[in-house]
Tab-separated table of C-alpha atoms in Angstrom:
chain	number	residue	atom	x	y	z
A	1	UNK	CA	-184.389	-55.126	18.497
A	2	UNK	CA	-181.257	-54.878	16.297
A	3	UNK	CA	-181.102	-57.263	13.411
A	4	UNK	CA	-178.070	-59.415	12.649
A	5	UNK	CA	-177.074	-59.568	9.024
A	6	UNK	CA	-174.711	-61.955	7.426
A	7	UNK	CA	-173.209	-62.282	3.954
A	8	UNK	CA	-173.853	-65.452	1.954
A	9	UNK	CA	-170.302	-66.544	2.650
A	10	UNK	CA	-170.787	-66.033	6.394
A	11	UNK	CA	-174.038	-68.045	6.346
A	12	UNK	CA	-172.423	-70.850	4.485
A	13	UNK	CA	-169.518	-70.930	6.875
A	14	UNK	CA	-171.810	-70.976	9.933
A	15	UNK	CA	-173.832	-73.874	8.450
A	16	UNK	CA	-170.669	-75.781	7.686
A	17	UNK	CA	-169.196	-75.206	11.136
A	18	UNK	CA	-172.451	-76.177	12.875
A	19	UNK	CA	-172.446	-79.531	11.211
A	20	UNK	CA	-168.691	-80.068	11.558
A	21	UNK	CA	-168.051	-79.077	15.121
A	22	UNK	CA	-171.303	-79.775	17.014
A	23	UNK	CA	-173.232	-82.947	17.921
A	24	UNK	CA	-176.765	-81.661	18.449
A	25	UNK	CA	-178.839	-83.015	21.304
A	26	UNK	CA	-180.932	-85.988	20.146
A	27	UNK	CA	-179.580	-85.355	16.658
A	28	UNK	CA	-181.615	-86.329	13.654
A	29	UNK	CA	-179.200	-87.194	10.893
A	30	UNK	CA	-181.967	-87.325	8.267
A	31	UNK	CA	-182.887	-83.712	9.079
A	32	UNK	CA	-179.334	-82.556	9.376
A	33	UNK	CA	-178.669	-83.897	5.915
A	34	UNK	CA	-181.090	-81.187	4.645
A	35	UNK	CA	-178.926	-78.509	6.350
A	36	UNK	CA	-179.068	-77.190	9.907
A	37	UNK	CA	-181.478	-74.476	11.045
A	38	UNK	CA	-179.793	-71.479	12.615
A	39	UNK	CA	-181.667	-68.916	14.714
A	40	UNK	CA	-180.428	-65.429	15.436
A	41	UNK	CA	-183.105	-63.643	17.536
A	42	UNK	CA	-186.486	-63.844	19.144
A	43	UNK	CA	-189.398	-61.557	20.043
A	44	UNK	CA	-192.426	-62.666	21.986
A	45	UNK	CA	-193.764	-65.864	20.368
A	46	UNK	CA	-191.554	-65.536	17.287
A	47	UNK	CA	-188.018	-66.469	16.376
A	48	UNK	CA	-185.992	-65.433	13.323
A	49	UNK	CA	-183.523	-67.566	11.386
A	50	UNK	CA	-180.216	-66.615	9.803
A	51	UNK	CA	-181.997	-65.557	6.584
A	52	UNK	CA	-184.258	-63.206	8.476
A	53	UNK	CA	-187.368	-65.346	8.080
A	54	UNK	CA	-189.854	-65.199	10.997
A	55	UNK	CA	-191.484	-68.254	12.568
A	56	UNK	CA	-194.333	-68.540	15.032
A	57	UNK	CA	-192.960	-70.903	17.732
A	58	UNK	CA	-195.853	-73.136	18.894
A	59	UNK	CA	-193.618	-75.214	21.206
A	60	UNK	CA	-191.980	-72.355	23.119
A	61	UNK	CA	-188.380	-73.313	22.376
A	62	UNK	CA	-188.822	-76.805	23.728
A	63	UNK	CA	-191.313	-75.736	26.470
A	64	UNK	CA	-188.970	-73.158	27.990
A	65	UNK	CA	-189.787	-69.615	26.874
A	66	UNK	CA	-193.077	-69.451	28.713
A	67	UNK	CA	-193.043	-65.599	28.925
A	68	UNK	CA	-191.808	-65.217	25.368
A	69	UNK	CA	-188.469	-64.129	24.012
A	70	UNK	CA	-186.831	-60.833	24.853
A	71	UNK	CA	-188.727	-60.182	28.108
A	72	UNK	CA	-187.340	-56.839	29.334
A	73	UNK	CA	-187.863	-57.525	33.115
A	74	UNK	CA	-185.842	-60.708	32.977
A	75	UNK	CA	-183.138	-59.133	30.870
A	76	UNK	CA	-182.815	-56.322	33.347
A	77	UNK	CA	-182.619	-58.739	36.305
A	78	UNK	CA	-179.716	-60.521	34.535
A	79	UNK	CA	-177.974	-57.210	33.818
A	80	UNK	CA	-178.406	-55.913	37.330
A	81	UNK	CA	-177.055	-59.158	38.850
A	82	UNK	CA	-174.039	-59.181	36.544
A	83	UNK	CA	-173.068	-55.805	38.020
A	84	UNK	CA	-173.118	-57.234	41.540
A	85	UNK	CA	-171.958	-60.875	41.453
A	86	UNK	CA	-171.979	-63.096	38.384
A	87	UNK	CA	-171.488	-66.376	40.248
A	88	UNK	CA	-170.602	-68.041	43.524
A	89	UNK	CA	-171.354	-71.667	44.141
A	90	UNK	CA	-174.069	-72.973	46.524
A	91	UNK	CA	-171.420	-75.330	47.964
A	92	UNK	CA	-171.080	-76.740	51.482
A	93	UNK	CA	-172.157	-73.705	53.524
A	94	UNK	CA	-172.383	-70.821	50.984
A	95	UNK	CA	-175.384	-69.063	49.535
A	96	UNK	CA	-176.164	-65.998	47.406
A	97	UNK	CA	-179.008	-63.555	47.796
A	98	UNK	CA	-180.836	-64.455	44.527
A	99	UNK	CA	-180.567	-68.091	45.501
A	100	UNK	CA	-182.260	-67.432	48.851
A	101	UNK	CA	-184.937	-65.187	47.405
A	102	UNK	CA	-185.777	-67.744	44.684
A	103	UNK	CA	-186.010	-70.545	47.276
A	104	UNK	CA	-188.394	-68.398	49.356
A	105	UNK	CA	-190.531	-67.652	46.306
A	106	UNK	CA	-190.728	-71.344	45.493
A	107	UNK	CA	-191.829	-72.155	49.003
A	108	UNK	CA	-194.658	-69.640	48.432
A	109	UNK	CA	-195.936	-71.018	45.127
A	110	UNK	CA	-195.275	-74.730	45.363
A	111	UNK	CA	-198.286	-76.869	46.234
A	112	UNK	CA	-198.951	-78.291	49.671
A	113	UNK	CA	-195.944	-78.556	51.993
A	114	UNK	CA	-193.291	-78.631	49.236
A	115	UNK	CA	-190.900	-75.854	50.288
A	116	UNK	CA	-187.274	-76.956	50.463
A	117	UNK	CA	-185.311	-76.756	47.205
A	118	UNK	CA	-182.093	-78.396	45.951
A	119	UNK	CA	-180.972	-76.425	42.892
A	120	UNK	CA	-179.398	-78.039	39.801
A	121	UNK	CA	-178.829	-77.179	36.152
A	122	UNK	CA	-181.644	-78.915	34.349
A	123	UNK	CA	-184.774	-81.021	34.619
A	124	UNK	CA	-182.738	-84.161	34.014
A	125	UNK	CA	-180.517	-83.322	37.004
A	126	UNK	CA	-183.646	-82.516	39.052
A	127	UNK	CA	-185.038	-86.023	38.377
A	128	UNK	CA	-181.658	-87.664	39.021
A	129	UNK	CA	-181.423	-85.839	42.341
A	130	UNK	CA	-184.994	-86.807	43.256
A	131	UNK	CA	-184.156	-90.463	42.772
A	132	UNK	CA	-180.951	-90.102	44.875
A	133	UNK	CA	-182.833	-88.142	47.518
A	134	UNK	CA	-185.462	-90.897	47.890
A	135	UNK	CA	-182.800	-93.596	48.131
A	136	UNK	CA	-180.785	-91.723	50.802
A	137	UNK	CA	-183.912	-90.709	52.716
A	138	UNK	CA	-184.769	-94.318	53.394
A	139	UNK	CA	-181.165	-95.157	54.178
A	140	UNK	CA	-180.962	-92.454	56.804
A	141	UNK	CA	-184.095	-93.888	58.392
A	142	UNK	CA	-182.553	-97.372	58.575
A	143	UNK	CA	-184.421	-98.905	55.628
A	144	UNK	CA	-181.499	-99.920	53.536
A	145	UNK	CA	-183.584	-102.476	51.641
A	146	UNK	CA	-185.574	-99.782	49.855
A	147	UNK	CA	-183.750	-99.289	46.583
A	148	UNK	CA	-186.229	-100.103	43.839
A	149	UNK	CA	-187.999	-97.477	41.797
A	150	UNK	CA	-191.401	-97.871	40.076
A	151	UNK	CA	-191.772	-95.803	36.860
A	152	UNK	CA	-194.194	-96.121	33.987
A	153	UNK	CA	-193.871	-97.294	30.428
A	154	UNK	CA	-193.920	-94.535	27.806
A	155	UNK	CA	-192.779	-91.822	30.204
A	156	UNK	CA	-189.567	-89.802	29.795
A	157	UNK	CA	-187.619	-88.681	32.855
A	158	UNK	CA	-184.072	-87.679	31.970
A	159	UNK	CA	-181.040	-87.931	29.765
A	160	UNK	CA	-178.740	-88.982	32.686
A	161	UNK	CA	-178.050	-92.691	33.308
A	162	UNK	CA	-180.328	-92.815	36.347
A	163	UNK	CA	-183.102	-90.818	34.639
A	164	UNK	CA	-182.790	-93.034	31.524
A	165	UNK	CA	-183.133	-96.082	33.751
A	166	UNK	CA	-186.495	-94.617	34.884
A	167	UNK	CA	-187.528	-93.784	31.344
A	168	UNK	CA	-190.073	-96.191	29.809
A	169	UNK	CA	-189.532	-95.368	26.114
A	170	UNK	CA	-187.357	-97.975	24.380
A	171	UNK	CA	-185.801	-95.497	21.937
A	172	UNK	CA	-184.081	-93.620	24.761
A	173	UNK	CA	-182.903	-96.773	26.449
A	174	UNK	CA	-181.710	-99.256	23.812
A	175	UNK	CA	-178.188	-97.977	23.226
A	176	UNK	CA	-177.285	-97.748	26.902
A	177	UNK	CA	-178.466	-101.024	28.303
A	178	UNK	CA	-177.873	-102.670	30.634
A	179	UNK	CA	-179.164	-99.792	32.717
A	180	UNK	CA	-179.242	-99.415	36.506
A	181	UNK	CA	-180.879	-102.254	38.346
A	182	UNK	CA	-184.065	-101.924	40.374
A	183	UNK	CA	-186.104	-99.866	37.938
A	184	UNK	CA	-189.459	-101.472	37.357
A	185	UNK	CA	-192.245	-100.417	35.044
A	186	UNK	CA	-195.986	-100.222	35.499
A	187	UNK	CA	-198.464	-99.626	32.703
A	188	UNK	CA	-199.102	-96.040	31.627
A	189	UNK	CA	-202.409	-94.488	32.599
A	190	UNK	CA	-203.384	-93.512	29.016
A	191	UNK	CA	-207.040	-94.308	28.352
A	192	UNK	CA	-206.851	-93.060	24.716
A	193	UNK	CA	-204.211	-95.768	23.996
A	194	UNK	CA	-204.905	-98.268	26.761
A	195	UNK	CA	-202.587	-101.265	26.978
A	196	UNK	CA	-205.448	-103.367	28.158
A	197	UNK	CA	-207.871	-102.194	25.387
A	198	UNK	CA	-210.280	-101.587	28.235
A	199	UNK	CA	-213.256	-99.286	28.600
A	200	UNK	CA	-212.155	-96.577	31.062
A	201	UNK	CA	-215.760	-96.273	32.397
A	202	UNK	CA	-215.852	-99.905	33.529
A	203	UNK	CA	-212.210	-101.148	33.845
A	204	UNK	CA	-211.700	-100.162	37.447
A	205	UNK	CA	-208.430	-98.583	36.573
A	206	UNK	CA	-206.539	-101.691	35.468
A	207	UNK	CA	-203.458	-99.595	35.027
A	208	UNK	CA	-203.426	-98.738	38.740
A	209	UNK	CA	-204.219	-102.292	39.708
A	210	UNK	CA	-201.193	-103.454	37.804
A	211	UNK	CA	-198.988	-100.970	39.579
A	212	UNK	CA	-200.381	-102.213	42.883
A	213	UNK	CA	-199.718	-105.776	41.952
A	214	UNK	CA	-196.206	-104.946	40.820
A	215	UNK	CA	-195.352	-103.415	44.178
A	216	UNK	CA	-196.900	-106.300	46.029
A	217	UNK	CA	-194.919	-108.807	43.998
A	218	UNK	CA	-191.654	-106.977	44.523
A	219	UNK	CA	-192.306	-106.325	48.142
A	220	UNK	CA	-193.463	-102.828	49.272
A	221	UNK	CA	-190.508	-102.561	51.694
A	222	UNK	CA	-188.102	-102.839	48.856
A	223	UNK	CA	-189.481	-99.781	46.935
A	224	UNK	CA	-188.007	-96.353	47.581
A	225	UNK	CA	-190.099	-94.257	45.232
A	226	UNK	CA	-192.658	-94.038	42.467
A	227	UNK	CA	-191.687	-91.481	39.801
A	228	UNK	CA	-194.288	-90.269	37.408
A	229	UNK	CA	-195.334	-87.322	35.284
A	230	UNK	CA	-198.868	-86.528	36.391
A	231	UNK	CA	-199.549	-85.623	32.815
A	232	UNK	CA	-197.134	-87.509	30.519
A	233	UNK	CA	-195.167	-85.264	28.190
A	234	UNK	CA	-194.902	-84.493	24.517
A	235	UNK	CA	-193.622	-87.945	23.584
A	236	UNK	CA	-197.090	-89.364	24.282
A	237	UNK	CA	-199.102	-86.266	23.760
A	238	UNK	CA	-200.322	-85.060	27.225
A	239	UNK	CA	-202.961	-87.695	28.092
A	240	UNK	CA	-204.808	-86.760	31.257
A	241	UNK	CA	-204.938	-89.348	34.072
A	242	UNK	CA	-208.131	-91.370	34.703
A	243	UNK	CA	-210.417	-89.938	37.404
A	244	UNK	CA	-209.145	-91.038	40.805
A	245	UNK	CA	-205.849	-92.366	39.520
A	246	UNK	CA	-203.436	-89.887	41.067
A	247	UNK	CA	-205.323	-89.999	44.362
A	248	UNK	CA	-205.057	-93.761	44.389
A	249	UNK	CA	-201.268	-93.646	43.750
A	250	UNK	CA	-200.864	-91.130	46.562
A	251	UNK	CA	-202.783	-93.448	48.889
A	252	UNK	CA	-200.696	-96.408	47.811
A	253	UNK	CA	-197.488	-94.550	48.572
A	254	UNK	CA	-198.780	-93.454	51.978
A	255	UNK	CA	-199.849	-96.998	52.820
A	256	UNK	CA	-196.387	-98.556	52.091
A	257	UNK	CA	-194.075	-95.694	53.044
A	258	UNK	CA	-192.984	-95.139	49.463
A	259	UNK	CA	-192.061	-91.618	48.357
A	260	UNK	CA	-194.000	-90.123	45.416
A	261	UNK	CA	-191.977	-88.132	42.962
A	262	UNK	CA	-193.810	-85.967	40.430
A	263	UNK	CA	-191.835	-84.944	37.328
A	264	UNK	CA	-193.279	-81.584	36.368
A	265	UNK	CA	-190.416	-80.392	34.293
A	266	UNK	CA	-192.679	-80.059	31.251
A	267	UNK	CA	-195.991	-79.348	32.938
A	268	UNK	CA	-195.030	-76.849	35.647
A	269	UNK	CA	-195.203	-73.077	35.811
A	270	UNK	CA	-198.617	-72.293	34.348
A	271	UNK	CA	-198.740	-74.456	31.224
A	272	UNK	CA	-201.815	-76.373	32.326
A	273	UNK	CA	-203.757	-73.333	33.659
A	274	UNK	CA	-202.503	-73.924	37.171
A	275	UNK	CA	-199.050	-73.414	38.534
A	276	UNK	CA	-198.528	-77.167	38.614
A	277	UNK	CA	-200.409	-79.976	36.904
A	278	UNK	CA	-200.955	-81.933	40.043
A	279	UNK	CA	-203.052	-79.069	41.519
A	280	UNK	CA	-205.866	-80.032	39.059
A	281	UNK	CA	-206.358	-83.265	41.113
A	282	UNK	CA	-205.371	-81.799	44.549
A	283	UNK	CA	-202.555	-84.383	44.891
A	284	UNK	CA	-199.194	-83.308	46.343
A	285	UNK	CA	-196.046	-85.496	45.914
A	286	UNK	CA	-193.275	-85.841	48.387
A	287	UNK	CA	-190.739	-84.574	45.914
A	288	UNK	CA	-191.227	-82.581	42.702
A	289	UNK	CA	-188.717	-81.944	39.934
A	290	UNK	CA	-188.965	-78.710	37.950
A	291	UNK	CA	-187.090	-77.093	35.061
A	292	UNK	CA	-187.726	-75.802	31.535
A	293	UNK	CA	-190.319	-72.987	31.855
A	294	UNK	CA	-189.026	-72.392	35.378
A	295	UNK	CA	-186.344	-70.081	34.036
A	296	UNK	CA	-188.224	-68.755	31.002
A	297	UNK	CA	-185.383	-70.241	28.898
A	298	UNK	CA	-182.894	-67.482	29.797
A	299	UNK	CA	-180.272	-69.530	31.664
A	300	UNK	CA	-180.248	-73.231	32.553
A	301	UNK	CA	-181.607	-74.080	35.994
A	302	UNK	CA	-183.682	-76.793	37.648
A	303	UNK	CA	-184.720	-77.784	41.130
A	304	UNK	CA	-185.730	-80.719	43.219
A	305	UNK	CA	-188.274	-79.533	45.793
A	306	UNK	CA	-189.336	-81.478	48.813
A	307	UNK	CA	-190.909	-81.189	52.218
A	308	UNK	CA	-189.429	-80.097	55.506
A	309	UNK	CA	-190.114	-83.609	56.822
A	310	UNK	CA	-187.869	-85.141	54.200
A	311	UNK	CA	-185.268	-82.359	54.313
A	312	UNK	CA	-184.855	-82.752	58.091
A	313	UNK	CA	-183.517	-86.268	57.562
A	314	UNK	CA	-180.501	-84.681	55.869
A	315	UNK	CA	-179.962	-82.173	58.689
A	316	UNK	CA	-179.738	-84.478	61.666
A	317	UNK	CA	-175.983	-83.895	62.023
A	318	UNK	CA	-172.619	-84.626	60.468
A	319	UNK	CA	-172.758	-87.541	58.079
A	320	UNK	CA	-176.473	-87.299	57.209
A	321	UNK	CA	-176.121	-84.591	54.592
A	322	UNK	CA	-177.607	-85.221	51.094
A	323	UNK	CA	-174.635	-86.404	49.054
A	324	UNK	CA	-175.273	-84.710	45.791
A	325	UNK	CA	-174.099	-81.536	44.139
A	326	UNK	CA	-172.880	-79.687	41.025
A	327	UNK	CA	-170.586	-76.738	40.536
A	328	UNK	CA	-173.210	-74.513	38.884
A	329	UNK	CA	-176.307	-75.756	40.555
A	330	UNK	CA	-178.263	-72.662	41.755
A	331	UNK	CA	-176.166	-70.356	39.498
A	332	UNK	CA	-176.368	-66.786	40.797
A	333	UNK	CA	-177.433	-65.100	37.600
A	334	UNK	CA	-179.807	-68.008	36.742
A	335	UNK	CA	-181.613	-67.546	40.051
A	336	UNK	CA	-181.992	-63.773	39.478
A	337	UNK	CA	-183.414	-64.492	35.997
A	338	UNK	CA	-185.727	-67.176	37.250
A	339	UNK	CA	-187.041	-65.000	40.049
A	340	UNK	CA	-187.811	-62.330	37.555
A	341	UNK	CA	-189.506	-64.829	35.263
A	342	UNK	CA	-191.726	-66.011	38.054
A	343	UNK	CA	-192.670	-62.432	38.938
A	344	UNK	CA	-193.657	-61.810	35.270
A	345	UNK	CA	-195.906	-64.900	35.377
A	346	UNK	CA	-197.533	-63.624	38.584
A	347	UNK	CA	-197.815	-59.935	37.740
A	348	UNK	CA	-199.240	-60.557	34.264
A	349	UNK	CA	-201.611	-63.255	35.421
A	350	UNK	CA	-200.205	-65.735	32.890
A	351	UNK	CA	-201.401	-68.885	34.756
A	352	UNK	CA	-204.965	-67.645	34.546
A	353	UNK	CA	-204.385	-66.604	30.960
A	354	UNK	CA	-203.199	-70.120	30.115
A	355	UNK	CA	-206.479	-71.485	31.507
A	356	UNK	CA	-208.712	-69.055	29.523
A	357	UNK	CA	-206.621	-69.219	26.341
A	358	UNK	CA	-206.628	-72.974	26.693
A	359	UNK	CA	-210.393	-73.085	26.633
A	360	UNK	CA	-210.401	-71.055	23.441
A	361	UNK	CA	-207.663	-73.202	21.936
A	362	UNK	CA	-209.607	-76.390	22.702
A	363	UNK	CA	-212.754	-75.019	21.034
A	364	UNK	CA	-210.801	-74.263	17.889
A	365	UNK	CA	-208.788	-77.473	17.896
A	366	UNK	CA	-212.008	-79.496	18.007
A	367	UNK	CA	-212.753	-78.195	14.480
A	368	UNK	CA	-209.861	-80.331	13.234
A	369	UNK	CA	-212.030	-83.410	13.746
A	370	UNK	CA	-213.485	-82.613	10.315
A	371	UNK	CA	-210.461	-84.308	8.785
A	372	UNK	CA	-210.535	-88.043	8.562
A	373	UNK	CA	-206.960	-88.514	9.877
A	374	UNK	CA	-207.572	-86.557	13.132
A	375	UNK	CA	-208.210	-89.321	15.652
A	376	UNK	CA	-207.774	-87.752	19.060
A	377	UNK	CA	-207.274	-84.292	20.465
A	378	UNK	CA	-206.276	-84.068	24.136
A	379	UNK	CA	-204.649	-81.857	26.665
A	380	UNK	CA	-205.252	-79.094	29.148
A	381	UNK	CA	-204.418	-75.361	29.449
A	382	UNK	CA	-201.849	-74.628	26.768
A	383	UNK	CA	-200.591	-78.219	26.429
A	384	UNK	CA	-202.316	-79.995	23.539
A	385	UNK	CA	-201.796	-82.901	21.178
A	386	UNK	CA	-203.477	-83.936	17.964
A	387	UNK	CA	-203.001	-87.641	17.208
A	388	UNK	CA	-203.362	-88.604	13.624
A	389	UNK	CA	-204.874	-92.004	12.754
A	390	UNK	CA	-205.806	-94.035	9.669
A	391	UNK	CA	-209.153	-94.865	11.218
A	392	UNK	CA	-210.294	-92.893	14.231
A	393	UNK	CA	-213.277	-95.091	15.084
A	394	UNK	CA	-211.201	-98.266	14.991
A	395	UNK	CA	-208.209	-96.504	16.703
A	396	UNK	CA	-206.086	-97.758	13.750
A	397	UNK	CA	-202.675	-96.106	13.567
A	398	UNK	CA	-201.256	-94.624	10.395
A	399	UNK	CA	-198.393	-96.484	8.816
A	400	UNK	CA	-195.349	-94.759	10.453
A	401	UNK	CA	-193.353	-95.250	7.215
A	402	UNK	CA	-195.587	-92.733	5.521
A	403	UNK	CA	-194.301	-89.932	7.789
A	404	UNK	CA	-197.536	-88.030	7.747
A	405	UNK	CA	-196.857	-86.135	10.947
A	406	UNK	CA	-193.408	-85.110	9.728
A	407	UNK	CA	-194.868	-83.925	6.352
A	408	UNK	CA	-197.326	-81.722	8.273
A	409	UNK	CA	-194.491	-80.392	10.456
A	410	UNK	CA	-192.359	-79.579	7.389
A	411	UNK	CA	-195.298	-77.901	5.632
A	412	UNK	CA	-195.762	-75.671	8.630
A	413	UNK	CA	-192.049	-74.875	8.815
A	414	UNK	CA	-192.041	-73.871	5.166
A	415	UNK	CA	-194.944	-71.497	5.909
A	416	UNK	CA	-193.393	-69.821	8.885
A	417	UNK	CA	-194.428	-71.905	11.865
A	418	UNK	CA	-192.589	-74.304	14.204
A	419	UNK	CA	-194.769	-77.296	14.993
A	420	UNK	CA	-193.483	-80.161	17.120
A	421	UNK	CA	-194.360	-83.680	16.159
A	422	UNK	CA	-193.579	-87.040	17.718
A	423	UNK	CA	-194.319	-89.391	14.794
A	424	UNK	CA	-197.989	-88.884	14.095
A	425	UNK	CA	-198.712	-86.895	17.253
A	426	UNK	CA	-198.691	-83.133	16.659
A	427	UNK	CA	-197.875	-81.279	19.853
A	428	UNK	CA	-198.797	-77.730	20.791
A	429	UNK	CA	-197.266	-75.972	23.746
A	430	UNK	CA	-196.911	-72.214	23.072
A	431	UNK	CA	-195.721	-69.517	25.316
A	432	UNK	CA	-198.226	-68.342	27.969
A	433	UNK	CA	-198.286	-64.940	26.284
A	434	UNK	CA	-199.777	-66.204	23.021
A	435	UNK	CA	-202.656	-64.053	21.764
A	436	UNK	CA	-205.985	-65.078	20.329
A	437	UNK	CA	-204.890	-63.795	16.916
A	438	UNK	CA	-201.779	-65.928	17.056
A	439	UNK	CA	-203.857	-68.948	18.002
A	440	UNK	CA	-206.090	-68.301	15.013
A	441	UNK	CA	-203.050	-68.012	12.775
A	442	UNK	CA	-201.612	-71.259	14.184
A	443	UNK	CA	-204.870	-73.146	13.684
A	444	UNK	CA	-205.257	-71.760	10.220
A	445	UNK	CA	-201.906	-73.179	9.152
A	446	UNK	CA	-202.735	-76.481	10.815
A	447	UNK	CA	-206.003	-76.687	8.892
A	448	UNK	CA	-204.141	-76.152	5.650
A	449	UNK	CA	-201.311	-78.559	6.501
A	450	UNK	CA	-203.679	-81.441	7.550
A	451	UNK	CA	-205.881	-80.914	4.538
A	452	UNK	CA	-202.730	-80.994	2.407
A	453	UNK	CA	-201.603	-84.237	4.044
A	454	UNK	CA	-204.989	-85.860	3.349
A	455	UNK	CA	-204.572	-85.012	-0.322
A	456	UNK	CA	-200.838	-85.782	-0.456
A	457	UNK	CA	-201.240	-89.273	0.968
A	458	UNK	CA	-204.768	-89.956	-0.409
A	459	UNK	CA	-206.012	-90.588	3.171
């Protein structure tokens, strides 16, 4: 690949202009005060900054570049499509060939009877559409009283107003309240940090019981949908659901006519060692939202995928159509790129690779327990989290003011590795193409960084 080179004056101007003319997404002013990070190219699991320094990206560009950077087959699909038709909207009664082919491919790989897609621009839009779809579905069936949504505390679902209303993390909500009415929150199903301080072997799934009681109290006939991430995302560090939990939620929805929405924006497309996380528990939702790794990071695209049974409600005749849309939803070039990205995942066996590499990664991650601040290691496939604690046995948290997780992240950055942290949770979600040697290099740096933190903070 060609290298980009810049003079010192050009670098300084770019850094100045970045901070002057751009508000970054979820900006961190403390980090921006140190100077912005500017990237110029990528190759496989690596990215290069404006100074030419190479970094191993262990978070796959925010969980997107699942097939790595600079994937020739995807690049060619984009080039070929640009020669034919760069864009025409999927509006009213119009379609393009890449859009149709991608929808057909999704119908092939989605679990269960999920096979009808509504294409949008992002995972946030996919969740927003899922919530709208559930509301209108009940309305078209004459159940106008079903307008409430059950979500879970500590789960993230979107940056839109509706998605933020369904997000159970206070930091994302506080500046925008009051949010939309009718969004109610059940406890998270996170045994490693249980709200009830219960023993998961004997508690009888108190988290599910609380959800059941909430629905009963509100009135099941007033609830349109339950939205949940079958494996909560990087903000909480990929805790796996208790045995039987997802099956119980599915049965609860079936009993009361509530639609079940699974947010697999983070967990879909091979990251867990199966195409979709819910397949590990053989539970299929009524609606699934997808994005991020869906496109391989090449061009924005997301989708809300549902069943023929639900889709038919919006096809009964004039006036029943789903009232939602966006100019660029199902962008022609994005669909061509995404179709190629899915073919790479299939042809190179990357889902199976994620499962086998995940087993190796787990065995190596477990060695981090030698450090006194490593309290919990959890995950599946190539989605893992290392939670740092002051006292692992007592489940005592570190003082967040110390910033231990951020210190480890910065140490890794200075040594050529991008490591995601959410406070004192270190999160690993590399591209599906990561090699064993790269895993070894990643873990070697994490060993050094954690050992350094123990010494730095006298832990």
